[in-house]
């Protein structure tokens, strides 16, 4: 199951100080959350965090040893479930903007160092995914969403998830930093959540790649790392 986290997408101006609240889109009872947040160090400098509705969230919940590489890990748990309301901020991150650009292109939730997992009181695992909400952004228009591939980076297999507002045709294209197409998949997908599995053997190269989802209702691009 998917556990959507959301924050507002926006255009950023160099030199400004921003606060990025990480919210939920559905009410949930949570026992534990863990994930990796990655940001572009040329674009953003992390200044700190602010506590939200997660009880007992402390500085020790965040792993900061790799901040120089733009990597912040997090692991939170508690003995009794926390009742998280819809649109509650779990926590907020404070950044200084170093380069202008769009937040959704600078910040992502991955499983690179800490697997993205959350647990409800019944023990069923969920996959946290970070979404960016903005009516002017095609990434989120009319319920369209492209999620970060899991795991990322990957050495054998990865899964790319996406949500469609209605059943229809979609094209998933994987390409390198020079724009060369590595793989393209076109198919018909159902309304709601869908996913596509990609084998490492299907890709002729490694390193940083991009994947783009194109539909009649939206287009979105994300990065992936192939080992």
mmCIF file of N, CA, C and O in Angstrom, residues 102-157:
data_model
loop_
_atom_site.group_PDB
_atom_site.id
_atom_site.type_symbol
_atom_site.label_atom_id
_atom_site.label_comp_id
_atom_site.label_asym_id
_atom_site.label_seq_id
_atom_site.Cartn_x
_atom_site.Cartn_y
_atom_site.Cartn_z
ATOM 1 N N UNK A 102 12.707 24.729 -9.470
ATOM 2 C CA UNK A 102 11.457 24.187 -8.919
ATOM 3 C C UNK A 102 11.793 23.174 -7.834
ATOM 4 O O UNK A 102 12.663 22.327 -7.998
ATOM 5 N N UNK A 103 11.089 23.265 -6.697
ATOM 6 C CA UNK A 103 11.369 22.406 -5.551
ATOM 7 C C UNK A 103 11.290 20.928 -5.915
ATOM 8 O O UNK A 103 12.115 20.126 -5.469
ATOM 9 N N UNK A 104 10.302 20.535 -6.725
ATOM 10 C CA UNK A 104 10.118 19.123 -7.063
ATOM 11 C C UNK A 104 11.288 18.542 -7.831
ATOM 12 O O UNK A 104 11.444 17.324 -7.893
ATOM 13 N N UNK A 105 12.123 19.389 -8.429
ATOM 14 C CA UNK A 105 13.293 18.924 -9.155
ATOM 15 C C UNK A 105 14.533 18.871 -8.275
ATOM 16 O O UNK A 105 15.592 18.438 -8.716
ATOM 17 N N UNK A 106 14.406 19.325 -7.015
ATOM 18 C CA UNK A 106 15.554 19.391 -6.105
ATOM 19 C C UNK A 106 15.437 18.441 -4.925
ATOM 20 O O UNK A 106 16.436 18.135 -4.279
ATOM 21 N N UNK A 107 14.220 17.974 -4.609
ATOM 22 C CA UNK A 107 13.980 17.192 -3.398
ATOM 23 C C UNK A 107 13.205 15.931 -3.755
ATOM 24 O O UNK A 107 12.237 15.984 -4.519
ATOM 25 N N UNK A 108 13.623 14.786 -3.206
ATOM 26 C CA UNK A 108 12.921 13.535 -3.482
ATOM 27 C C UNK A 108 13.037 12.608 -2.281
ATOM 28 O O UNK A 108 13.961 12.719 -1.458
ATOM 29 N N UNK A 109 12.092 11.673 -2.147
ATOM 30 C CA UNK A 109 12.123 10.637 -1.125
ATOM 31 C C UNK A 109 12.509 9.328 -1.801
ATOM 32 O O UNK A 109 11.913 8.929 -2.789
ATOM 33 N N UNK A 110 13.555 8.669 -1.273
ATOM 34 C CA UNK A 110 14.075 7.461 -1.901
ATOM 35 C C UNK A 110 14.284 6.376 -0.838
ATOM 36 O O UNK A 110 13.977 6.564 0.332
ATOM 37 N N UNK A 111 14.835 5.258 -1.286
ATOM 38 C CA UNK A 111 15.221 4.168 -0.381
ATOM 39 C C UNK A 111 16.715 3.901 -0.505
ATOM 40 O O UNK A 111 17.181 2.792 -0.291
ATOM 41 N N UNK A 112 17.464 4.928 -0.858
ATOM 42 C CA UNK A 112 18.877 4.747 -1.173
ATOM 43 C C UNK A 112 19.687 4.233 0.018
ATOM 44 O O UNK A 112 20.522 3.358 -0.112
ATOM 45 N N UNK A 113 19.449 4.800 1.204
ATOM 46 C CA UNK A 113 20.190 4.374 2.391
ATOM 47 C C UNK A 113 19.275 3.784 3.457
ATOM 48 O O UNK A 113 19.672 2.898 4.189
ATOM 49 N N UNK A 114 18.077 4.309 3.580
ATOM 50 C CA UNK A 114 17.089 3.765 4.505
ATOM 51 C C UNK A 114 15.847 3.427 3.701
ATOM 52 O O UNK A 114 15.281 4.294 3.039
ATOM 53 N N UNK A 115 15.434 2.174 3.713
ATOM 54 C CA UNK A 115 14.283 1.752 2.924
ATOM 55 C C UNK A 115 13.045 2.551 3.321
ATOM 56 O O UNK A 115 12.802 2.781 4.502
ATOM 57 N N UNK A 116 12.292 3.003 2.321
ATOM 58 C CA UNK A 116 11.083 3.783 2.580
ATOM 59 C C UNK A 116 9.970 2.846 3.040
ATOM 60 O O UNK A 116 9.396 2.100 2.257
ATOM 61 N N UNK A 117 9.654 2.873 4.345
ATOM 62 C CA UNK A 117 8.644 2.008 4.930
ATOM 63 C C UNK A 117 7.886 2.757 6.020
ATOM 64 O O UNK A 117 8.436 3.624 6.697
ATOM 65 N N UNK A 118 6.629 2.389 6.176
ATOM 66 C CA UNK A 118 5.829 2.871 7.298
ATOM 67 C C UNK A 118 4.977 1.713 7.781
ATOM 68 O O UNK A 118 4.646 0.810 6.996
ATOM 69 N N UNK A 119 4.635 1.726 9.074
ATOM 70 C CA UNK A 119 3.856 0.629 9.639
ATOM 71 C C UNK A 119 2.643 1.164 10.390
ATOM 72 O O UNK A 119 2.749 2.103 11.189
ATOM 73 N N UNK A 120 1.502 0.566 10.111
ATOM 74 C CA UNK A 120 0.275 0.841 10.846
ATOM 75 C C UNK A 120 0.199 -0.102 12.047
ATOM 76 O O UNK A 120 1.017 -1.034 12.175
ATOM 77 N N UNK A 121 -0.750 0.099 12.969
ATOM 78 C CA UNK A 121 -0.852 -0.756 14.150
ATOM 79 C C UNK A 121 -1.046 -2.231 13.832
ATOM 80 O O UNK A 121 -0.670 -3.091 14.637
ATOM 81 N N UNK A 122 -1.631 -2.568 12.674
ATOM 82 C CA UNK A 122 -1.821 -3.979 12.327
ATOM 83 C C UNK A 122 -0.548 -4.626 11.781
ATOM 84 O O UNK A 122 -0.554 -5.803 11.440
ATOM 85 N N UNK A 123 0.531 -3.845 11.703
ATOM 86 C CA UNK A 123 1.808 -4.395 11.258
ATOM 87 C C UNK A 123 1.977 -4.483 9.763
ATOM 88 O O UNK A 123 3.019 -4.927 9.284
ATOM 89 N N UNK A 124 0.985 -4.054 9.007
ATOM 90 C CA UNK A 124 1.077 -4.105 7.551
ATOM 91 C C UNK A 124 1.983 -2.975 7.067
ATOM 92 O O UNK A 124 1.770 -1.810 7.410
ATOM 93 N N UNK A 125 3.011 -3.295 6.265
ATOM 94 C CA UNK A 125 3.913 -2.245 5.791
ATOM 95 C C UNK A 125 3.278 -1.412 4.689
ATOM 96 O O UNK A 125 2.481 -1.897 3.894
ATOM 97 N N UNK A 126 3.636 -0.154 4.641
ATOM 98 C CA UNK A 126 3.219 0.761 3.587
ATOM 99 C C UNK A 126 4.461 1.433 3.010
ATOM 100 O O UNK A 126 5.501 1.499 3.671
ATOM 101 N N UNK A 127 4.340 1.928 1.792
ATOM 102 C CA UNK A 127 5.455 2.606 1.145
ATOM 103 C C UNK A 127 5.202 4.108 1.114
ATOM 104 O O UNK A 127 4.316 4.581 0.399
ATOM 105 N N UNK A 128 5.973 4.890 1.888
ATOM 106 C CA UNK A 128 5.816 6.342 1.799
ATOM 107 C C UNK A 128 6.324 6.851 0.445
ATOM 108 O O UNK A 128 7.365 6.428 -0.033
ATOM 109 N N UNK A 129 5.570 7.742 -0.154
ATOM 110 C CA UNK A 129 5.995 8.403 -1.383
ATOM 111 C C UNK A 129 5.756 9.897 -1.216
ATOM 112 O O UNK A 129 4.778 10.323 -0.597
ATOM 113 N N UNK A 130 6.679 10.701 -1.738
ATOM 114 C CA UNK A 130 6.580 12.149 -1.621
ATOM 115 C C UNK A 130 5.984 12.714 -2.904
ATOM 116 O O UNK A 130 6.523 12.514 -3.996
ATOM 117 N N UNK A 131 4.865 13.428 -2.764
ATOM 118 C CA UNK A 131 4.195 14.063 -3.881
ATOM 119 C C UNK A 131 4.329 15.580 -3.750
ATOM 120 O O UNK A 131 4.486 16.096 -2.649
ATOM 121 N N UNK A 132 4.254 16.266 -4.881
ATOM 122 C CA UNK A 132 4.325 17.721 -4.896
ATOM 123 C C UNK A 132 3.015 18.269 -5.427
ATOM 124 O O UNK A 132 2.576 17.911 -6.520
ATOM 125 N N UNK A 133 2.377 19.111 -4.626
ATOM 126 C CA UNK A 133 1.044 19.608 -4.956
ATOM 127 C C UNK A 133 1.128 21.042 -5.452
ATOM 128 O O UNK A 133 1.678 21.914 -4.772
ATOM 129 N N UNK A 134 0.595 21.272 -6.640
ATOM 130 C CA UNK A 134 0.518 22.614 -7.188
ATOM 131 C C UNK A 134 -0.423 22.571 -8.382
ATOM 132 O O UNK A 134 -0.176 21.820 -9.314
ATOM 133 N N UNK A 135 -1.499 23.347 -8.397
ATOM 134 C CA UNK A 135 -2.448 23.279 -9.512
ATOM 135 C C UNK A 135 -1.835 23.593 -10.859
ATOM 136 O O UNK A 135 -2.338 23.170 -11.887
ATOM 137 N N UNK A 136 -0.712 24.335 -10.880
ATOM 138 C CA UNK A 136 -0.110 24.695 -12.154
ATOM 139 C C UNK A 136 0.931 23.694 -12.605
ATOM 140 O O UNK A 136 1.506 23.839 -13.677
ATOM 141 N N UNK A 137 1.189 22.680 -11.804
ATOM 142 C CA UNK A 137 2.219 21.701 -12.125
ATOM 143 C C UNK A 137 1.576 20.468 -12.745
ATOM 144 O O UNK A 137 0.725 19.836 -12.132
ATOM 145 N N UNK A 138 1.980 20.080 -13.973
ATOM 146 C CA UNK A 138 1.384 18.916 -14.620
ATOM 147 C C UNK A 138 1.666 17.641 -13.856
ATOM 148 O O UNK A 138 0.971 16.649 -14.018
ATOM 149 N N UNK A 139 2.674 17.640 -12.993
ATOM 150 C CA UNK A 139 2.991 16.449 -12.206
ATOM 151 C C UNK A 139 1.808 16.051 -11.334
ATOM 152 O O UNK A 139 1.616 14.878 -11.034
ATOM 153 N N UNK A 140 1.007 17.015 -10.880
ATOM 154 C CA UNK A 140 -0.070 16.704 -9.949
ATOM 155 C C UNK A 140 -1.447 17.092 -10.485
ATOM 156 O O UNK A 140 -2.405 17.080 -9.740
ATOM 157 N N UNK A 141 -1.534 17.462 -11.751
ATOM 158 C CA UNK A 141 -2.818 17.917 -12.268
ATOM 159 C C UNK A 141 -3.816 16.760 -12.324
ATOM 160 O O UNK A 141 -3.507 15.681 -12.797
ATOM 161 N N UNK A 142 -5.011 17.023 -11.803
ATOM 162 C CA UNK A 142 -6.136 16.085 -11.899
ATOM 163 C C UNK A 142 -5.806 14.695 -11.375
ATOM 164 O O UNK A 142 -6.280 13.705 -11.887
ATOM 165 N N UNK A 143 -4.997 14.611 -10.322
ATOM 166 C CA UNK A 143 -4.709 13.325 -9.720
ATOM 167 C C UNK A 143 -3.595 12.547 -10.374
ATOM 168 O O UNK A 143 -3.369 11.392 -10.027
ATOM 169 N N UNK A 144 -2.878 13.125 -11.299
ATOM 170 C CA UNK A 144 -1.759 12.470 -11.964
ATOM 171 C C UNK A 144 -0.525 12.548 -11.077
ATOM 172 O O UNK A 144 -0.179 13.619 -10.577
ATOM 173 N N UNK A 145 0.173 11.398 -10.877
ATOM 174 C CA UNK A 145 1.370 11.379 -10.044
ATOM 175 C C UNK A 145 2.367 10.361 -10.576
ATOM 176 O O UNK A 145 1.973 9.244 -10.956
ATOM 177 N N UNK A 146 3.627 10.735 -10.598
ATOM 178 C CA UNK A 146 4.728 9.818 -10.873
ATOM 179 C C UNK A 146 5.579 9.747 -9.618
ATOM 180 O O UNK A 146 6.029 10.776 -9.105
ATOM 181 N N UNK A 147 5.814 8.531 -9.107
ATOM 182 C CA UNK A 147 6.525 8.369 -7.846
ATOM 183 C C UNK A 147 7.994 8.022 -8.077
ATOM 184 O O UNK A 147 8.393 7.577 -9.161
ATOM 185 N N UNK A 148 8.777 8.212 -7.022
ATOM 186 C CA UNK A 148 10.185 7.813 -7.071
ATOM 187 C C UNK A 148 10.290 6.292 -7.165
ATOM 188 O O UNK A 148 9.571 5.569 -6.469
ATOM 189 N N UNK A 149 11.153 5.830 -8.056
ATOM 190 C CA UNK A 149 11.336 4.376 -8.180
ATOM 191 C C UNK A 149 11.874 3.786 -6.883
ATOM 192 O O UNK A 149 12.616 4.441 -6.140
ATOM 193 N N UNK A 150 11.496 2.550 -6.602
ATOM 194 C CA UNK A 150 11.912 1.846 -5.383
ATOM 195 C C UNK A 150 12.404 0.451 -5.741
ATOM 196 O O UNK A 150 11.698 -0.258 -6.466
ATOM 197 N N UNK A 151 13.577 0.011 -5.274
ATOM 198 C CA UNK A 151 14.554 0.834 -4.571
ATOM 199 C C UNK A 151 15.307 1.748 -5.524
ATOM 200 O O UNK A 151 15.291 1.542 -6.729
ATOM 201 N N UNK A 152 15.980 2.707 -4.961
ATOM 202 C CA UNK A 152 16.794 3.642 -5.727
ATOM 203 C C UNK A 152 17.966 4.073 -4.856
ATOM 204 O O UNK A 152 17.746 4.628 -3.783
ATOM 205 N N UNK A 153 19.217 3.783 -5.278
ATOM 206 C CA UNK A 153 19.664 3.116 -6.504
ATOM 207 C C UNK A 153 19.272 1.623 -6.504
ATOM 208 O O UNK A 153 18.885 1.083 -5.471
ATOM 209 N N UNK A 154 19.429 0.971 -7.669
ATOM 210 C CA UNK A 154 19.124 -0.447 -7.735
ATOM 211 C C UNK A 154 20.165 -1.160 -8.587
ATOM 212 O O UNK A 154 20.780 -0.582 -9.480
ATOM 213 N N UNK A 155 20.356 -2.442 -8.258
ATOM 214 C CA UNK A 155 21.355 -3.246 -8.956
ATOM 215 C C UNK A 155 20.734 -4.404 -9.723
ATOM 216 O O UNK A 155 21.364 -4.959 -10.629
ATOM 217 N N UNK A 156 19.502 -4.793 -9.380
ATOM 218 C CA UNK A 156 18.865 -5.936 -10.043
ATOM 219 C C UNK A 156 17.506 -5.579 -10.639
ATOM 220 O O UNK A 156 17.222 -5.891 -11.780
ATOM 221 N N UNK A 157 16.661 -4.937 -9.846
ATOM 222 C CA UNK A 157 15.292 -4.658 -10.285
ATOM 223 C C UNK A 157 14.760 -3.459 -9.523
ATOM 224 O O UNK A 157 15.095 -3.250 -8.360
#
